[in-house]
Amino acid sequence: MSISKPLEEFLSNNREFVIAAFAVPASFAYRSVQSLNNWIYRNFRNTSARHEKMVQEIQKQVQAGYGSGKRMCTARKPWKSMSLRSADFKQDMARIDIDLRNVLEIDAKRGIVRAEPMVTMGEITHFLNPRGFALSVQAEMDDLTLGGLCMGVGIETTSHREGFLFETVEAFEIITADGELVRSTREENADLFNALPWSHGTLGFVVAIELRIIRIQSHVKLDYEPFDSLDALCTRLNELILADDAPCFVEALAISDQSGVILKGDFVTPPAGAKINRINNYYKPWFYTHATRSLEIGPFSEYIPTRHYYHRHTPSVFFQLKDLIRFANTPYYRYLWAWMGAPKISLMKLTMTRELRRQAFENRVAQDILVPIEHLADSIRLSDSLFRIYPLWICPVRLFDHGSNEGFLRNPSNGEKSQMYVDLGIYGLPAGIESGGYNQVRASRQLEKFVRECAGYQMLYADMCMTRNEFEQMFEHRHYRAMRRKFNAENAFPEVYQKVVPEKWIREEIDELCDETV
């Protein structure tokens, strides 16, 4: 986006005001219009007929793009994505318009919902929860899309049982490089099916997804269990998730290098007269600040409406809104302004200048790493030494063995059918910024090196500072590249690394640091 220099200076110098005064109201208006549009389509138009027509139009676009000799990508504007990058890889590519954002059908008998890729997590809970259903793995942030989560990675507090969101996919409908519509399941085109997760749209364009759904109850009974020892928290978390009667929902928050809270929950119907905590009401303190109260008052339990639980981290954008609008968790902001909801990340990106992007990269951490659960304590200690950021989000996730169709993630190394990993979410401003002693590239590369040595993985929405060789050490490429050859994707789409590598000026800094260490 090209903007005038005076506007660029205003946006750069008044970031907090711009987010509060523009991004928050604009986000409210955008969500309202989109919700009305979705309601109209679902109630007054034939969504199936519209879907078929749009898929045919996309096939024509892909055939034309494939014939042009250019590599293809979606026409989605870079600011609309949830990643932090500017997506400069899209320059000089054939851009395919894919505006598929409707829930197509629900099959209660099979326990399946079929939806288009641009359906968001907020929209899917609006659709499913009143009908008594939810996704088996329901990511919490409202604006995350099904396509992005299934072709990238989605994780939630049921992942210690179910694994990643893509493990709950029953079928992908994909338009391949030559414009063919291919249905892929565990039995039909199974090799492609297992290569699609983490492929980030580099094997084809997803146009519909079938996912498993579960029956839910009206509320979640959530237990808050505090700890004043990191090792005790890690031990208890491991016990919980490996137990035969493991709770439906499990997550933890590291509040400091020696304190934290485990949160475990199950679906319930509250007893008569039970006190209900509607945690996402706009005037309520943010959920993670509410959870830390257990460190002061001790363990406690409460009943939370199910949809409130699913989106508990949305109002605070996990832990990041406190750094963007410093007064956003104060009572006067919550009562006067927060009723419009949190700012959409896409609209914050829309107002981000080149200077702000540079500052965000150099001064802000937004990382999720996945390591075997036995390395959790060491991961937290490393994060403390590199960033000194709290709270940290901790979410266990089960990785499954896919046999000969091993995808971007390797099969478990423990010889079992599954292996327990844990996601560590690190979001905030590192402590070394004020003293000038912090270098983002150096710190990120130390974190990435640790993750590779643990046979772990980095989530690819974040800024990545690995070389291509290091990236291929972290992720398995053999099956992925075999599918690129089979489905004619090699000259039609970029590889994953080309899509997730950061901007040129960041790559130059990475190259300089690598030269220093040779």
mmCIF file of C-alpha atoms in Angstrom, residues 212-345:
data_model
loop_
_atom_site.group_PDB
_atom_site.id
_atom_site.type_symbol
_atom_site.label_atom_id
_atom_site.label_comp_id
_atom_site.label_asym_id
_atom_site.label_seq_id
_atom_site.Cartn_x
_atom_site.Cartn_y
_atom_site.Cartn_z
ATOM 1 C CA ARG A 212 -15.228 -33.749 12.464
ATOM 2 C CA ILE A 213 -17.548 -32.120 14.972
ATOM 3 C CA ILE A 214 -18.497 -33.114 18.508
ATOM 4 C CA ARG A 215 -21.581 -32.778 20.677
ATOM 5 C CA ILE A 216 -21.202 -30.089 23.318
ATOM 6 C CA GLN A 217 -23.004 -28.898 26.420
ATOM 7 C CA SER A 218 -23.935 -25.361 27.347
ATOM 8 C CA HIS A 219 -21.020 -24.693 29.684
ATOM 9 C CA VAL A 220 -17.465 -25.632 30.555
ATOM 10 C CA LYS A 221 -16.493 -26.197 34.182
ATOM 11 C CA LEU A 222 -12.993 -24.742 34.381
ATOM 12 C CA ASP A 223 -10.567 -25.494 37.211
ATOM 13 C CA TYR A 224 -7.666 -23.128 37.974
ATOM 14 C CA GLU A 225 -4.668 -24.810 39.636
ATOM 15 C CA PRO A 226 -1.767 -22.493 40.615
ATOM 16 C CA PHE A 227 1.916 -23.441 41.016
ATOM 17 C CA ASP A 228 4.921 -21.685 42.502
ATOM 18 C CA SER A 229 7.403 -24.052 40.872
ATOM 19 C CA LEU A 230 8.064 -24.450 37.150
ATOM 20 C CA ASP A 231 9.110 -28.083 37.554
ATOM 21 C CA ALA A 232 5.967 -28.870 39.555
ATOM 22 C CA LEU A 233 3.777 -27.297 36.869
ATOM 23 C CA CYS A 234 5.470 -29.315 34.107
ATOM 24 C CA THR A 235 5.166 -32.556 36.092
ATOM 25 C CA ARG A 236 1.480 -31.989 36.843
ATOM 26 C CA LEU A 237 0.719 -31.053 33.225
ATOM 27 C CA ASN A 238 2.319 -34.262 31.995
ATOM 28 C CA GLU A 239 0.298 -36.306 34.503
ATOM 29 C CA LEU A 240 -2.976 -34.669 33.468
ATOM 30 C CA ILE A 241 -2.707 -35.159 29.728
ATOM 31 C CA LEU A 242 -1.431 -38.750 29.882
ATOM 32 C CA ALA A 243 -4.074 -39.935 32.340
ATOM 33 C CA ASP A 244 -6.774 -42.304 31.084
ATOM 34 C CA ASP A 245 -9.398 -39.817 32.298
ATOM 35 C CA ALA A 246 -7.634 -36.715 30.956
ATOM 36 C CA PRO A 247 -9.846 -33.594 30.940
ATOM 37 C CA CYS A 248 -11.393 -32.490 27.666
ATOM 38 C CA PHE A 249 -9.572 -29.125 27.804
ATOM 39 C CA VAL A 250 -6.035 -28.495 29.091
ATOM 40 C CA GLU A 251 -3.774 -25.464 28.856
ATOM 41 C CA ALA A 252 -1.350 -23.624 31.133
ATOM 42 C CA LEU A 253 0.029 -20.126 31.605
ATOM 43 C CA ALA A 254 3.575 -19.488 32.799
ATOM 44 C CA ILE A 255 3.268 -16.251 34.778
ATOM 45 C CA SER A 256 6.966 -16.028 35.695
ATOM 46 C CA ASP A 257 10.026 -18.249 35.652
ATOM 47 C CA GLN A 258 8.747 -19.886 38.850
ATOM 48 C CA SER A 259 4.951 -19.561 38.793
ATOM 49 C CA GLY A 260 2.061 -20.567 36.595
ATOM 50 C CA VAL A 261 -1.509 -21.818 36.344
ATOM 51 C CA ILE A 262 -2.911 -24.989 34.817
ATOM 52 C CA LEU A 263 -6.458 -24.688 33.477
ATOM 53 C CA LYS A 264 -8.455 -27.859 32.911
ATOM 54 C CA GLY A 265 -12.083 -28.166 31.921
ATOM 55 C CA ASP A 266 -14.930 -30.383 30.804
ATOM 56 C CA PHE A 267 -18.369 -29.840 29.310
ATOM 57 C CA VAL A 268 -21.151 -29.640 31.899
ATOM 58 C CA THR A 269 -24.688 -28.511 32.518
ATOM 59 C CA PRO A 270 -24.360 -26.212 35.570
ATOM 60 C CA PRO A 271 -26.370 -27.086 38.658
ATOM 61 C CA ALA A 272 -29.300 -24.851 39.534
ATOM 62 C CA GLY A 273 -28.186 -21.569 41.039
ATOM 63 C CA ALA A 274 -24.561 -21.958 39.968
ATOM 64 C CA LYS A 275 -22.669 -18.738 39.395
ATOM 65 C CA ILE A 276 -21.850 -18.257 35.710
ATOM 66 C CA ASN A 277 -18.838 -16.247 34.577
ATOM 67 C CA ARG A 278 -19.407 -14.798 31.091
ATOM 68 C CA ILE A 279 -15.739 -14.053 30.710
ATOM 69 C CA ASN A 280 -15.971 -12.403 27.278
ATOM 70 C CA ASN A 281 -18.472 -9.706 28.264
ATOM 71 C CA TYR A 282 -16.775 -6.501 27.194
ATOM 72 C CA TYR A 283 -16.584 -5.032 30.711
ATOM 73 C CA LYS A 284 -14.825 -8.097 32.157
ATOM 74 C CA PRO A 285 -11.071 -8.122 32.855
ATOM 75 C CA TRP A 286 -9.105 -10.085 30.301
ATOM 76 C CA PHE A 287 -9.193 -13.828 30.792
ATOM 77 C CA TYR A 288 -5.494 -14.383 31.399
ATOM 78 C CA THR A 289 -5.418 -11.662 34.081
ATOM 79 C CA HIS A 290 -8.452 -13.313 35.675
ATOM 80 C CA ALA A 291 -6.675 -16.696 35.612
ATOM 81 C CA THR A 292 -3.606 -15.321 37.417
ATOM 82 C CA ARG A 293 -5.809 -14.486 40.431
ATOM 83 C CA SER A 294 -5.405 -18.109 41.458
ATOM 84 C CA LEU A 295 -1.798 -17.336 42.426
ATOM 85 C CA GLU A 296 -3.197 -15.035 45.098
ATOM 86 C CA ILE A 297 -6.411 -16.739 46.210
ATOM 87 C CA GLY A 298 -5.543 -20.385 45.530
ATOM 88 C CA PRO A 299 -7.310 -22.987 43.362
ATOM 89 C CA PHE A 300 -10.861 -22.289 42.276
ATOM 90 C CA SER A 301 -13.454 -23.497 39.769
ATOM 91 C CA GLU A 302 -16.206 -21.776 37.800
ATOM 92 C CA TYR A 303 -18.769 -22.314 35.044
ATOM 93 C CA ILE A 304 -18.221 -20.552 31.707
ATOM 94 C CA PRO A 305 -20.606 -20.514 28.694
ATOM 95 C CA THR A 306 -19.058 -22.740 26.048
ATOM 96 C CA ARG A 307 -18.688 -20.123 23.325
ATOM 97 C CA HIS A 308 -17.151 -17.701 25.826
ATOM 98 C CA TYR A 309 -14.625 -20.384 26.721
ATOM 99 C CA TYR A 310 -13.737 -21.089 23.102
ATOM 100 C CA HIS A 311 -12.905 -17.425 22.428
ATOM 101 C CA ARG A 312 -11.470 -16.545 25.833
ATOM 102 C CA HIS A 313 -8.215 -15.123 24.418
ATOM 103 C CA THR A 314 -9.792 -13.038 21.634
ATOM 104 C CA PRO A 315 -10.587 -9.825 23.617
ATOM 105 C CA SER A 316 -6.945 -9.462 24.667
ATOM 106 C CA VAL A 317 -5.500 -10.793 21.345
ATOM 107 C CA PHE A 318 -3.929 -13.420 23.603
ATOM 108 C CA PHE A 319 -1.449 -11.244 25.557
ATOM 109 C CA GLN A 320 -0.626 -8.684 22.866
ATOM 110 C CA LEU A 321 -3.240 -5.936 23.240
ATOM 111 C CA LYS A 322 -1.602 -4.682 26.449
ATOM 112 C CA ASP A 323 1.426 -3.628 24.379
ATOM 113 C CA LEU A 324 -0.636 -2.045 21.582
ATOM 114 C CA ILE A 325 -3.150 -0.132 23.717
ATOM 115 C CA ARG A 326 -1.566 0.145 27.151
ATOM 116 C CA PHE A 327 -4.791 1.217 28.846
ATOM 117 C CA ALA A 328 -7.046 -1.381 27.166
ATOM 118 C CA ASN A 329 -7.577 -3.463 30.312
ATOM 119 C CA THR A 330 -8.561 -0.512 32.495
ATOM 120 C CA PRO A 331 -12.203 -0.227 33.612
ATOM 121 C CA TYR A 332 -12.861 3.039 31.751
ATOM 122 C CA TYR A 333 -11.639 1.606 28.433
ATOM 123 C CA ARG A 334 -13.575 -1.624 28.899
ATOM 124 C CA TYR A 335 -16.860 0.112 29.731
ATOM 125 C CA LEU A 336 -16.608 2.936 27.163
ATOM 126 C CA TRP A 337 -14.826 1.330 24.210
ATOM 127 C CA ALA A 338 -14.326 -2.422 24.509
ATOM 128 C CA TRP A 339 -17.945 -3.211 23.551
ATOM 129 C CA MET A 340 -16.732 -2.901 19.937
ATOM 130 C CA GLY A 341 -14.385 -5.824 20.454
ATOM 131 C CA ALA A 342 -10.672 -6.241 19.889
ATOM 132 C CA PRO A 343 -8.995 -4.729 16.813
ATOM 133 C CA LYS A 344 -8.623 -7.095 13.884
ATOM 134 C CA ILE A 345 -5.001 -7.961 13.186
#
